[in-house]
Short mmCIF file of C-alpha atoms and ligand atoms in Angstrom, two decimals:
data_model
loop_
_atom_site.label_atom_id
_atom_site.label_comp_id
_atom_site.label_asym_id
_atom_site.label_seq_id
_atom_site.Cartn_x
_atom_site.Cartn_y
_atom_site.Cartn_z
CA MET A 1 59.94 -116.47 -99.41
CA PRO A 2 60.68 -120.22 -99.69
CA TYR A 3 60.08 -121.65 -103.19
CA ILE A 4 57.16 -123.87 -102.15
CA LYS A 5 55.28 -121.17 -100.22
CA ALA A 6 55.60 -118.85 -103.26
CA LEU A 7 53.85 -121.33 -105.58
CA MET A 8 50.14 -120.95 -106.43
CA SER A 9 49.41 -124.41 -105.07
CA ALA A 10 51.70 -126.56 -102.94
CA PRO A 11 53.05 -129.78 -104.48
CA SER A 12 51.55 -132.91 -102.97
CA ILE A 13 53.65 -135.66 -101.43
CA HIS A 14 52.75 -139.32 -100.97
CA VAL A 15 54.92 -141.23 -98.49
CA ARG A 16 55.25 -144.97 -98.16
CA SER A 17 57.27 -146.45 -95.32
CA PHE A 18 58.79 -149.93 -95.04
CA GLY A 19 60.65 -151.42 -92.07
CA CYS A 20 61.11 -150.93 -88.36
CA GLN A 21 60.07 -148.30 -85.80
CA MET A 22 63.22 -146.28 -86.58
CA ASN A 23 61.92 -145.90 -90.12
CA LYS A 24 58.43 -144.99 -88.91
CA LEU A 25 60.00 -142.26 -86.82
CA ASP A 26 62.15 -140.99 -89.73
CA THR A 27 59.04 -140.92 -91.92
CA ALA A 28 57.22 -138.90 -89.28
CA LEU A 29 60.16 -136.45 -88.95
CA VAL A 30 60.43 -135.97 -92.71
CA THR A 31 56.66 -135.55 -93.05
CA SER A 32 56.56 -132.96 -90.32
CA ALA A 33 59.52 -130.99 -91.78
CA LEU A 34 57.98 -131.01 -95.27
CA LYS A 35 54.57 -129.93 -93.97
CA GLU A 36 56.24 -127.03 -92.20
CA ALA A 37 57.97 -126.12 -95.47
CA GLY A 38 54.54 -125.82 -97.11
CA TYR A 39 54.07 -129.17 -98.86
CA ASP A 40 50.71 -130.93 -98.92
CA PHE A 41 50.32 -134.64 -98.29
CA THR A 42 48.09 -137.16 -100.00
CA ASP A 43 47.21 -140.82 -99.44
CA SER A 44 46.97 -141.39 -103.18
CA VAL A 45 49.88 -141.89 -105.58
CA LYS A 46 47.58 -140.66 -108.36
CA GLN A 47 47.26 -137.22 -106.77
CA ALA A 48 50.93 -136.93 -105.78
CA ASP A 49 53.57 -134.74 -107.41
CA VAL A 50 56.24 -136.45 -105.33
CA VAL A 51 56.36 -140.06 -104.06
CA LEU A 52 58.79 -140.71 -101.19
CA ILE A 53 59.67 -144.26 -100.20
CA ASN A 54 61.37 -144.91 -96.88
CA THR A 55 63.21 -148.20 -97.23
CA CYS A 56 64.63 -151.09 -95.19
CA SER A 57 67.71 -153.21 -95.98
CA VAL A 58 67.67 -155.69 -93.11
CA ARG A 59 66.52 -158.62 -95.27
CA GLU A 60 66.59 -159.10 -99.03
CA HIS A 61 62.83 -159.53 -99.06
CA ALA A 62 62.36 -155.97 -97.75
CA GLU A 63 64.50 -154.62 -100.61
CA GLN A 64 62.63 -156.74 -103.16
CA ARG A 65 59.35 -155.18 -102.07
CA VAL A 66 60.78 -151.70 -102.63
CA LEU A 67 62.15 -152.67 -106.05
CA SER A 68 58.79 -154.05 -107.10
CA HIS A 69 57.12 -150.82 -105.92
CA LEU A 70 59.65 -148.85 -107.96
CA GLY A 71 58.75 -151.00 -110.99
CA HIS A 72 55.14 -149.99 -110.51
CA LEU A 73 56.12 -146.31 -110.25
CA LYS A 74 58.23 -146.58 -113.42
CA HIS A 75 55.09 -147.73 -115.20
CA ILE A 76 53.09 -144.77 -113.80
CA LYS A 77 55.83 -142.35 -114.88
CA LYS A 78 55.32 -143.36 -118.52
CA SER A 79 52.07 -141.41 -118.49
CA ARG A 80 53.20 -138.89 -115.84
CA PRO A 81 56.86 -138.08 -116.58
CA ASN A 82 56.88 -135.14 -114.16
CA LEU A 83 56.20 -137.34 -111.13
CA ILE A 84 59.21 -137.15 -108.77
CA VAL A 85 60.21 -140.36 -106.98
CA GLY A 86 62.53 -140.17 -103.97
CA VAL A 87 64.08 -143.07 -102.07
CA ILE A 88 65.16 -142.45 -98.50
CA GLY A 89 66.33 -144.72 -95.66
CA CYS A 90 68.68 -147.69 -95.39
CA MET A 91 68.42 -148.89 -98.99
CA ALA A 92 69.24 -145.38 -100.20
CA GLN A 93 72.40 -145.42 -98.10
CA ARG A 94 73.32 -148.99 -99.12
CA LEU A 95 72.82 -148.65 -102.87
CA GLY A 96 73.37 -144.89 -103.40
CA ASP A 97 74.00 -143.98 -107.05
CA LYS A 98 73.07 -147.50 -108.22
CA LEU A 99 69.55 -146.73 -107.09
CA LEU A 100 69.66 -143.38 -108.87
CA GLU A 101 70.25 -145.28 -112.13
CA HIS A 102 66.77 -146.84 -111.76
CA GLU A 103 64.51 -145.24 -114.38
CA ALA A 104 61.84 -144.36 -111.82
CA VAL A 105 64.12 -142.71 -109.26
CA ASN A 106 64.85 -138.96 -109.13
CA LEU A 107 66.38 -138.58 -105.72
CA VAL A 108 68.17 -140.74 -103.17
CA CYS A 109 68.74 -139.65 -99.57
CA GLY A 110 70.40 -141.73 -96.80
CA PRO A 111 69.15 -141.74 -93.18
CA ALA A 112 71.89 -139.42 -91.91
CA GLU A 113 71.11 -136.87 -94.65
CA ILE A 114 67.38 -136.38 -93.98
CA PRO A 115 67.83 -132.80 -92.74
CA GLN A 116 68.46 -131.98 -96.45
CA ILE A 117 65.26 -133.59 -97.69
CA GLU A 118 63.29 -130.39 -98.22
CA GLN A 119 66.11 -128.76 -100.21
CA LEU A 120 66.58 -131.93 -102.29
CA ILE A 121 62.90 -132.18 -103.20
CA THR A 122 62.66 -128.47 -104.02
CA GLU A 123 65.74 -128.60 -106.26
CA THR A 124 64.50 -131.73 -108.01
CA LEU A 125 61.11 -130.12 -108.66
CA LYS A 126 62.68 -126.87 -109.89
CA GLU A 127 65.59 -128.17 -111.91
CA LYS A 128 64.30 -131.62 -112.95
CA LYS A 129 67.70 -133.14 -112.21
CA LYS A 130 68.62 -136.28 -110.30
CA SER A 131 69.89 -135.71 -106.72
CA LEU A 132 71.98 -137.90 -104.45
CA ALA A 133 72.66 -137.36 -100.73
CA VAL A 134 74.30 -140.30 -99.01
CA THR A 135 76.97 -140.27 -96.31
CA GLU A 136 80.44 -141.20 -97.50
CA LYS A 137 82.47 -143.28 -95.06
CA ILE A 138 79.46 -143.51 -92.75
CA ARG A 139 81.43 -145.41 -90.08
CA GLN A 140 83.73 -142.43 -89.53
CA LYS A 141 82.75 -139.89 -86.90
CA ALA A 142 80.48 -137.35 -88.57
CA PRO A 143 81.76 -133.75 -88.78
CA GLU A 144 80.46 -131.62 -85.90
CA GLN A 145 78.23 -129.52 -88.16
CA GLN A 146 76.57 -132.53 -89.77
CA SER A 147 75.87 -134.10 -86.35
CA GLN A 148 74.39 -130.82 -85.14
CA GLU A 149 72.13 -130.57 -88.19
CA LEU A 150 70.84 -134.09 -87.58
CA GLU A 151 70.26 -133.39 -83.90
CA GLN A 152 68.47 -130.09 -84.66
CA PHE A 153 66.31 -131.77 -87.28
CA GLU A 154 65.40 -134.51 -84.84
CA SER A 155 64.66 -132.33 -81.84
CA ALA A 156 62.70 -129.71 -83.80
CA TYR A 157 59.69 -131.99 -84.02
CA GLY A 158 57.55 -133.47 -81.27
CA ILE A 159 56.06 -136.22 -83.38
CA GLU A 160 52.95 -138.04 -82.32
CA ASP A 161 52.27 -141.29 -84.21
CA LYS A 162 49.21 -140.22 -86.14
CA SER A 163 48.24 -143.82 -86.91
CA ILE A 164 48.12 -144.63 -83.18
CA PRO A 165 46.70 -141.69 -81.22
CA GLY A 166 48.33 -140.83 -77.93
CA GLN A 167 51.60 -142.63 -78.75
CA ALA A 168 55.01 -141.52 -79.94
CA TYR A 169 58.53 -142.75 -80.59
CA VAL A 170 61.61 -140.88 -79.41
CA ARG A 171 65.04 -141.94 -80.64
CA VAL A 172 67.64 -141.98 -77.89
CA MET A 173 70.48 -143.43 -79.96
CA ARG A 174 71.45 -143.53 -83.59
CA GLY A 175 73.47 -146.25 -85.31
CA CYS A 176 75.05 -149.38 -83.90
CA ASN A 177 78.56 -150.58 -82.99
CA ASN A 178 77.76 -154.21 -82.44
CA PHE A 179 78.49 -155.68 -85.85
CA CYS A 180 76.47 -158.85 -85.53
CA SER A 181 77.92 -160.74 -88.48
CA TYR A 182 74.62 -160.99 -90.42
CA CYS A 183 73.46 -157.40 -89.94
CA VAL A 184 73.57 -154.45 -92.32
CA VAL A 185 72.51 -151.83 -89.75
CA PRO A 186 76.01 -150.66 -88.67
CA TYR A 187 76.88 -150.04 -92.34
CA VAL A 188 73.76 -148.06 -93.24
CA ARG A 189 72.99 -146.27 -89.97
CA GLY A 190 76.60 -145.55 -88.97
CA PRO A 191 78.31 -145.58 -85.56
CA GLU A 192 76.43 -145.59 -82.28
CA VAL A 193 75.70 -142.08 -80.99
CA SER A 194 73.62 -141.35 -77.89
CA ARG A 195 71.53 -138.18 -78.05
CA PRO A 196 71.79 -135.52 -75.31
CA PRO A 197 69.41 -136.25 -72.42
CA ASP A 198 68.16 -132.64 -72.32
CA ALA A 199 67.02 -132.85 -75.95
CA ILE A 200 65.28 -136.18 -75.29
CA ILE A 201 63.51 -134.94 -72.15
CA GLU A 202 62.46 -131.69 -73.88
CA GLN A 203 61.04 -133.72 -76.75
CA ILE A 204 59.05 -135.95 -74.37
CA LYS A 205 57.69 -132.85 -72.59
CA LYS A 206 56.61 -131.43 -75.95
CA LEU A 207 54.86 -134.70 -76.76
CA ALA A 208 53.13 -134.74 -73.36
CA ASP A 209 51.84 -131.22 -74.11
CA LEU A 210 50.40 -132.57 -77.37
CA GLY A 211 48.46 -135.19 -75.38
CA VAL A 212 50.82 -138.13 -75.87
CA LYS A 213 50.44 -140.72 -73.11
CA GLN A 214 52.91 -143.39 -74.18
CA VAL A 215 56.46 -142.80 -75.36
CA THR A 216 58.68 -145.58 -76.73
CA LEU A 217 62.41 -144.85 -76.52
CA LEU A 218 64.24 -146.25 -79.55
CA GLY A 219 67.77 -147.49 -80.05
CA GLN A 220 69.35 -150.52 -81.73
CA THR A 221 70.86 -151.51 -78.37
CA VAL A 222 68.81 -149.10 -76.30
CA ASN A 223 70.00 -150.41 -72.93
CA SER A 224 73.57 -149.27 -73.68
CA TYR A 225 72.48 -145.60 -73.92
CA LYS A 226 75.29 -143.50 -72.43
CA TYR A 227 75.79 -139.72 -72.47
CA LYS A 228 78.45 -137.83 -70.55
CA GLN A 229 77.25 -134.46 -69.34
CA GLY A 230 79.50 -132.63 -66.89
CA ALA A 231 80.31 -134.97 -64.03
CA LYS A 232 77.38 -137.27 -64.74
CA THR A 233 77.12 -140.06 -67.28
CA TRP A 234 73.49 -140.64 -68.16
CA SER A 235 72.23 -144.21 -68.61
CA LEU A 236 68.92 -145.50 -69.92
CA ALA A 237 67.84 -145.99 -66.29
CA ASP A 238 68.49 -142.25 -65.67
CA LEU A 239 66.49 -141.32 -68.77
CA LEU A 240 63.59 -143.51 -67.66
CA HIS A 241 63.68 -141.89 -64.19
CA ALA A 242 63.66 -138.38 -65.66
CA ALA A 243 60.94 -139.19 -68.20
CA SER A 244 58.81 -140.73 -65.44
CA ASP A 245 58.61 -137.30 -63.80
CA ILE A 246 56.98 -135.74 -66.87
CA GLU A 247 53.34 -134.98 -66.23
CA GLY A 248 50.97 -136.44 -68.80
CA ILE A 249 53.26 -139.30 -69.83
CA GLU A 250 51.77 -142.43 -68.32
CA TRP A 251 53.59 -145.29 -70.03
CA LEU A 252 57.22 -145.53 -71.09
CA ARG A 253 58.71 -148.33 -73.18
CA PHE A 254 62.13 -148.92 -74.69
CA VAL A 255 63.29 -151.15 -77.57
CA THR A 256 65.44 -153.01 -78.50
CA SER A 257 67.62 -154.36 -75.68
CA TYR A 258 70.82 -156.33 -76.23
CA PRO A 259 71.76 -159.00 -73.68
CA PHE A 260 74.53 -156.89 -72.10
CA LYS A 261 75.19 -157.99 -68.50
CA GLU A 262 76.40 -154.53 -67.52
CA PHE A 263 73.43 -152.52 -68.79
CA PHE A 264 70.67 -154.52 -67.22
CA ASP A 265 69.91 -154.59 -63.49
CA ASP A 266 69.53 -150.83 -62.98
CA ILE A 267 67.05 -150.72 -65.88
CA MET A 268 65.06 -153.62 -64.44
CA GLN A 269 65.07 -151.82 -61.09
CA VAL A 270 63.53 -148.66 -62.59
CA MET A 271 60.95 -150.89 -64.25
CA ALA A 272 60.13 -152.45 -60.89
CA SER A 273 59.95 -149.14 -59.04
CA SER A 274 58.33 -146.77 -61.55
CA PRO A 275 54.66 -147.41 -62.31
CA LYS A 276 55.17 -145.61 -65.63
CA VAL A 277 57.84 -147.94 -67.05
CA CYS A 278 55.98 -150.79 -68.76
CA GLU A 279 56.91 -154.27 -67.58
CA TYR A 280 58.05 -155.32 -71.03
CA LEU A 281 61.45 -156.34 -72.37
CA HIS A 282 62.21 -157.02 -76.03
CA MET A 283 65.60 -158.73 -75.99
CA PRO A 284 66.49 -160.83 -79.06
CA ALA A 285 68.50 -164.02 -78.51
CA GLN A 286 68.88 -164.82 -82.27
CA SER A 287 69.95 -168.43 -81.56
CA GLY A 288 70.16 -170.96 -78.74
CA SER A 289 73.37 -172.55 -80.03
CA ASP A 290 76.64 -171.20 -78.62
CA LYS A 291 78.44 -172.15 -81.82
CA ILE A 292 75.99 -170.12 -83.92
CA LEU A 293 75.99 -167.23 -81.44
CA ARG A 294 79.78 -167.05 -81.81
CA ALA A 295 79.49 -167.10 -85.61
CA MET A 296 76.89 -164.35 -85.34
CA ASN A 297 79.33 -162.30 -83.22
CA ARG A 298 76.78 -162.07 -80.43
CA ASN A 299 78.84 -161.78 -77.28
CA TYR A 300 76.93 -164.09 -74.95
CA SER A 301 76.10 -167.75 -74.54
CA ALA A 302 72.64 -169.32 -74.42
CA ASP A 303 73.06 -169.91 -70.65
CA SER A 304 74.13 -166.34 -69.92
CA TYR A 305 71.16 -165.07 -71.95
CA LEU A 306 68.78 -167.25 -69.93
CA GLU A 307 70.42 -166.02 -66.70
CA LEU A 308 69.55 -162.46 -67.71
CA LEU A 309 65.92 -163.49 -68.20
CA GLU A 310 65.97 -165.04 -64.73
CA ARG A 311 67.39 -161.81 -63.30
CA ALA A 312 64.71 -159.79 -65.09
CA ARG A 313 61.98 -162.02 -63.65
CA ALA A 314 63.48 -161.87 -60.17
CA ILE A 315 63.51 -158.06 -60.20
CA VAL A 316 60.22 -157.55 -62.11
CA PRO A 317 58.09 -160.63 -61.37
CA GLY A 318 55.27 -159.77 -63.81
CA ILE A 319 57.58 -158.89 -66.73
CA THR A 320 56.62 -159.86 -70.29
CA ILE A 321 59.50 -160.84 -72.55
CA ALA A 322 59.70 -160.92 -76.36
CA GLY A 323 62.53 -162.19 -78.55
CA ASP A 324 63.90 -162.36 -82.10
CA PHE A 325 65.49 -165.38 -83.80
CA ILE A 326 67.25 -166.06 -87.07
CA VAL A 327 66.89 -169.61 -88.38
CA GLY A 328 69.11 -171.13 -91.07
CA PHE A 329 72.23 -169.10 -90.27
CA PRO A 330 75.24 -170.54 -92.20
CA GLY A 331 76.37 -173.79 -90.59
CA GLU A 332 73.22 -174.23 -88.47
CA THR A 333 72.78 -178.00 -88.01
CA ASP A 334 69.72 -179.84 -86.70
CA GLU A 335 71.45 -179.92 -83.26
CA ASP A 336 72.02 -176.15 -83.35
CA PHE A 337 68.40 -175.61 -84.27
CA GLN A 338 67.32 -177.96 -81.48
CA ALA A 339 69.31 -175.80 -79.04
CA THR A 340 67.25 -172.82 -80.25
CA VAL A 341 64.02 -174.75 -79.69
CA ASP A 342 65.22 -175.59 -76.17
CA LEU A 343 66.04 -171.95 -75.45
CA VAL A 344 62.61 -170.82 -76.65
CA LYS A 345 60.98 -173.40 -74.37
CA LYS A 346 62.98 -172.16 -71.38
CA ALA A 347 62.63 -168.45 -72.16
CA ARG A 348 58.80 -168.52 -72.22
CA TYR A 349 58.42 -165.42 -74.41
CA LYS A 350 55.10 -163.72 -74.89
CA ASN A 351 55.99 -163.72 -78.59
CA ALA A 352 59.04 -164.11 -80.79
CA PHE A 353 59.83 -162.66 -84.21
CA ILE A 354 61.40 -165.42 -86.28
CA PHE A 355 63.33 -164.64 -89.46
CA LYS A 356 64.96 -166.82 -92.08
CA TYR A 357 68.62 -165.88 -92.53
CA SER A 358 69.04 -163.50 -95.44
CA PRO A 359 72.62 -162.85 -96.64
CA ARG A 360 73.32 -159.11 -96.74
CA PRO A 361 76.07 -157.83 -99.03
CA GLY A 362 79.00 -156.29 -97.18
CA THR A 363 78.35 -158.06 -93.87
CA THR A 364 80.98 -160.40 -92.36
CA ALA A 365 78.65 -163.41 -92.58
CA ASP A 366 78.08 -162.79 -96.27
CA ASN A 367 81.77 -162.16 -96.96
CA ARG A 368 83.06 -165.18 -95.06
CA LEU A 369 80.31 -167.79 -94.85
CA GLN A 370 78.35 -169.75 -97.44
CA ASP A 371 74.55 -169.57 -97.12
CA THR A 372 74.52 -173.35 -96.57
CA VAL A 373 71.02 -174.00 -95.27
CA ASP A 374 68.45 -174.74 -97.99
CA ILE A 375 65.44 -172.47 -98.19
CA GLU A 376 63.14 -175.48 -97.53
CA VAL A 377 65.04 -176.24 -94.32
CA LYS A 378 64.89 -172.57 -93.28
CA GLN A 379 61.16 -172.62 -93.95
CA LYS A 380 60.66 -175.82 -91.95
CA ARG A 381 62.67 -174.52 -88.98
CA ASN A 382 60.83 -171.21 -89.09
CA LEU A 383 57.48 -172.99 -88.92
CA GLU A 384 58.60 -175.40 -86.21
CA LEU A 385 59.90 -172.60 -83.99
CA LEU A 386 56.70 -170.61 -84.53
CA THR A 387 54.66 -173.64 -83.47
CA VAL A 388 56.72 -174.10 -80.30
CA GLN A 389 56.34 -170.40 -79.50
CA GLU A 390 52.63 -170.40 -80.26
CA LYS A 391 52.01 -173.11 -77.68
CA ILE A 392 53.86 -171.04 -75.05
CA SER A 393 51.98 -167.85 -76.02
CA ASP A 394 48.74 -169.78 -75.72
CA GLU A 395 49.65 -171.07 -72.25
CA LEU A 396 50.66 -167.60 -71.08
CA SER A 397 47.52 -165.98 -72.44
CA ARG A 398 45.35 -168.40 -70.41
CA ASP A 399 46.45 -166.60 -67.21
CA PHE A 400 44.44 -163.59 -68.34
CA LEU A 401 41.07 -165.37 -68.56
CA GLY A 402 38.56 -163.74 -66.23
CA LYS A 403 41.01 -160.98 -65.26
CA GLN A 404 40.69 -157.24 -65.82
CA VAL A 405 43.51 -155.49 -67.70
CA LYS A 406 44.36 -151.85 -68.37
CA VAL A 407 44.94 -151.08 -72.03
CA LEU A 408 45.97 -148.07 -74.04
CA VAL A 409 43.42 -148.03 -76.87
CA GLU A 410 44.96 -147.79 -80.36
CA GLY A 411 41.75 -147.49 -82.39
CA LEU A 412 39.62 -149.66 -84.66
CA SER A 413 40.84 -153.23 -85.14
CA LYS A 414 41.61 -154.41 -88.65
CA LYS A 415 39.78 -157.67 -88.29
CA SER A 416 36.04 -158.04 -88.39
CA ARG A 417 33.98 -157.47 -85.29
CA VAL A 418 33.96 -160.11 -82.56
CA ASN A 419 30.43 -160.31 -81.32
CA LEU A 420 31.08 -160.29 -77.59
CA ASP A 421 28.66 -157.37 -77.37
CA LYS A 422 25.51 -156.99 -79.32
CA ASP A 423 25.56 -153.21 -79.20
CA GLU A 424 26.61 -150.87 -81.99
CA ASN A 425 30.15 -150.32 -80.79
CA PRO A 426 32.88 -151.29 -83.27
CA GLN A 427 35.76 -153.62 -82.51
CA LEU A 428 38.74 -151.81 -80.97
CA ILE A 429 42.31 -152.81 -80.37
CA GLY A 430 44.49 -151.88 -77.41
CA ARG A 431 47.65 -153.06 -75.69
CA THR A 432 48.45 -153.84 -72.07
CA SER A 433 51.58 -152.51 -70.42
CA GLY A 434 53.10 -155.95 -71.12
CA ASP A 435 52.31 -155.46 -74.84
CA TRP A 436 49.50 -158.03 -75.05
CA ILE A 437 47.06 -157.16 -77.81
CA VAL A 438 43.50 -156.86 -76.53
CA VAL A 439 40.43 -156.80 -78.77
CA PHE A 440 37.08 -155.58 -77.47
CA ASN A 441 34.05 -153.58 -78.55
CA GLY A 442 33.72 -149.95 -77.58
CA PRO A 443 33.24 -146.42 -78.89
CA GLU A 444 35.92 -145.26 -81.32
CA SER A 445 36.34 -142.12 -79.20
CA LEU A 446 38.32 -144.26 -76.72
CA ALA A 447 41.32 -144.26 -79.11
CA GLY A 448 44.31 -142.69 -77.36
CA THR A 449 42.87 -143.21 -73.86
CA PHE A 450 43.21 -145.92 -71.25
CA ALA A 451 40.42 -148.44 -70.72
CA ALA A 452 39.76 -151.36 -68.38
CA VAL A 453 38.83 -154.58 -70.18
CA LYS A 454 37.67 -157.88 -68.70
CA ILE A 455 39.23 -160.80 -70.60
CA GLU A 456 36.74 -163.44 -71.71
CA GLY A 457 38.50 -165.21 -74.57
CA ILE A 458 42.04 -165.88 -75.79
CA SER A 459 44.09 -166.87 -78.78
CA PRO A 460 47.89 -167.31 -78.68
CA LEU A 461 48.63 -163.67 -79.44
CA THR A 462 45.38 -161.87 -78.74
CA LEU A 463 43.14 -161.47 -75.72
CA PHE A 464 39.42 -160.82 -76.26
CA GLY A 465 37.26 -159.05 -73.74
CA ARG A 466 34.61 -156.49 -72.92
CA LEU A 467 34.86 -153.02 -71.45
CA ALA A 468 34.73 -153.29 -67.67
N1 SAM B 501 69.11 -153.94 -82.98
C1 SAM B 501 68.15 -154.89 -82.78
C2 SAM B 501 68.76 -156.12 -82.16
O1 SAM B 501 69.94 -156.30 -82.13
O2 SAM B 501 67.99 -156.94 -81.72
C3 SAM B 501 67.32 -155.22 -83.97
C4 SAM B 501 67.87 -154.93 -85.32
S1 SAM B 501 67.25 -155.75 -86.72
C5 SAM B 501 66.62 -154.40 -87.59
C6 SAM B 501 65.81 -156.62 -86.25
C7 SAM B 501 65.94 -158.11 -86.37
O3 SAM B 501 66.13 -158.47 -87.72
C8 SAM B 501 67.11 -158.73 -85.64
O4 SAM B 501 66.86 -158.92 -84.29
C9 SAM B 501 67.33 -160.02 -86.38
O5 SAM B 501 66.60 -161.06 -85.79
C10 SAM B 501 66.77 -159.73 -87.77
N2 SAM B 501 67.82 -159.68 -88.79
C11 SAM B 501 68.83 -158.79 -88.90
N3 SAM B 501 69.61 -159.09 -89.95
C12 SAM B 501 69.08 -160.20 -90.53
C13 SAM B 501 69.44 -161.00 -91.63
N4 SAM B 501 70.53 -160.74 -92.37
N5 SAM B 501 68.65 -162.06 -91.95
C14 SAM B 501 67.57 -162.35 -91.21
N6 SAM B 501 67.17 -161.63 -90.16
C15 SAM B 501 67.93 -160.57 -89.80
FE1 SF4 B 502 72.18 -155.32 -86.09
FE2 SF4 B 502 73.33 -156.53 -84.02
FE3 SF4 B 502 73.29 -153.84 -84.16
FE4 SF4 B 502 71.02 -155.19 -83.68
S1 SF4 B 502 72.84 -155.12 -82.35
S2 SF4 B 502 71.32 -153.52 -85.14
S3 SF4 B 502 71.30 -157.03 -84.91
S4 SF4 B 502 74.37 -155.22 -85.53
#
């Protein structure tokens, strides 16, 4: 009998997750595997025997938050020395044994090693020793057995996102080969590997059986998904076609797209022809200056990026587009920044995620370029770009006034109630197929279902309405 199941009472695990959707999915996979192994889960650190932290390394700020959390746990461990603290995810892979030296930390496990997580926790509990599982030479092709273990671990679980009923993420690719000069992802997540289409489709079917209505396909450059199977090479468009045939799945999304010319039109065409593929494209530009784009090792120009947006809008007229930008990249002058402002004005995004450049150790930008832009300038540019974007979001949201939209209801909204209705229904939050956030009052039981909402008010990023 496994060690945990033989114990009088199962150890309790508390998990905290930082970072992107990939991390949310890894957290869900690890949670599901540990539950199956017999562990209990708790929302409270106080009641936990084990605290697991899933970490992000994309910006220094994300790592600082983890380190400050570890400081807090070190303090707790003074009165509870038996508490086990495990660090998983990108920071675990990046810092490895350095992280294990931290007084609070008992185990460190990189993203490609998560199939071992149960064994690592069990050993640490039993033997009270420190454990390290990170992938050496992560950019080299993984041995067949290790790849199989990762694939089996991934496909064993049909994971619904418990925080958002009716929704789930499915990874279609691991890693990244793009090496944007500022980015740590290729070094901590390893080379790009597309998962077998059969495993992906099986997983989506399993999720549909669980009642999932929306699946988001995940990959760092998801539009370059490619898998050779017999005579056929599967693309993301093929996956979207096949997933559209699955009964029960009503909405399909995919993130994040890279502005590749060659992996574009066929995907837009599936979006136009399949009612299940949401008319939404998240395609970061990062900068509007060709000089900065070259320094970032992004292989396109501002004009060719904008041409892709034009193509997307020609094929899918109602498409909603979102972007990412980095301001204050080394060498970014006022003129370069102005070029980014111009691109944002032309692109007319629904929303854009704007980040201040954060030097990441080991990346080409950090090795070769000085972080020349002052933090005050980064801050000012960040704010200015947000203001430009906010005006566009506001203009776009006006189109919804008086219209009825279909939303997938996520559940209770975090903010206080908006008194559009005077009845007892709480404030709910949902999203349209174009990813617009919609706030309205309704019964909580609508979470995980589709609802029709008439839009009566707007703010730049949120639409307000009442159930139609
Ligand atoms: N693979 C996706 C792509 O290429 O768009 C997203 C990867 S990354 C986790 C998400 C976003 O973080 C990027 O689009 C970029 O804007 C931002 N980012 C990555 N590295 C950064 C850095 N060193 N400093 C600031 N922002 C960064
Ligand atoms: Fe990072 Fe670029 Fe890969 Fe995105 S495409 S994960 S930004 S290296």
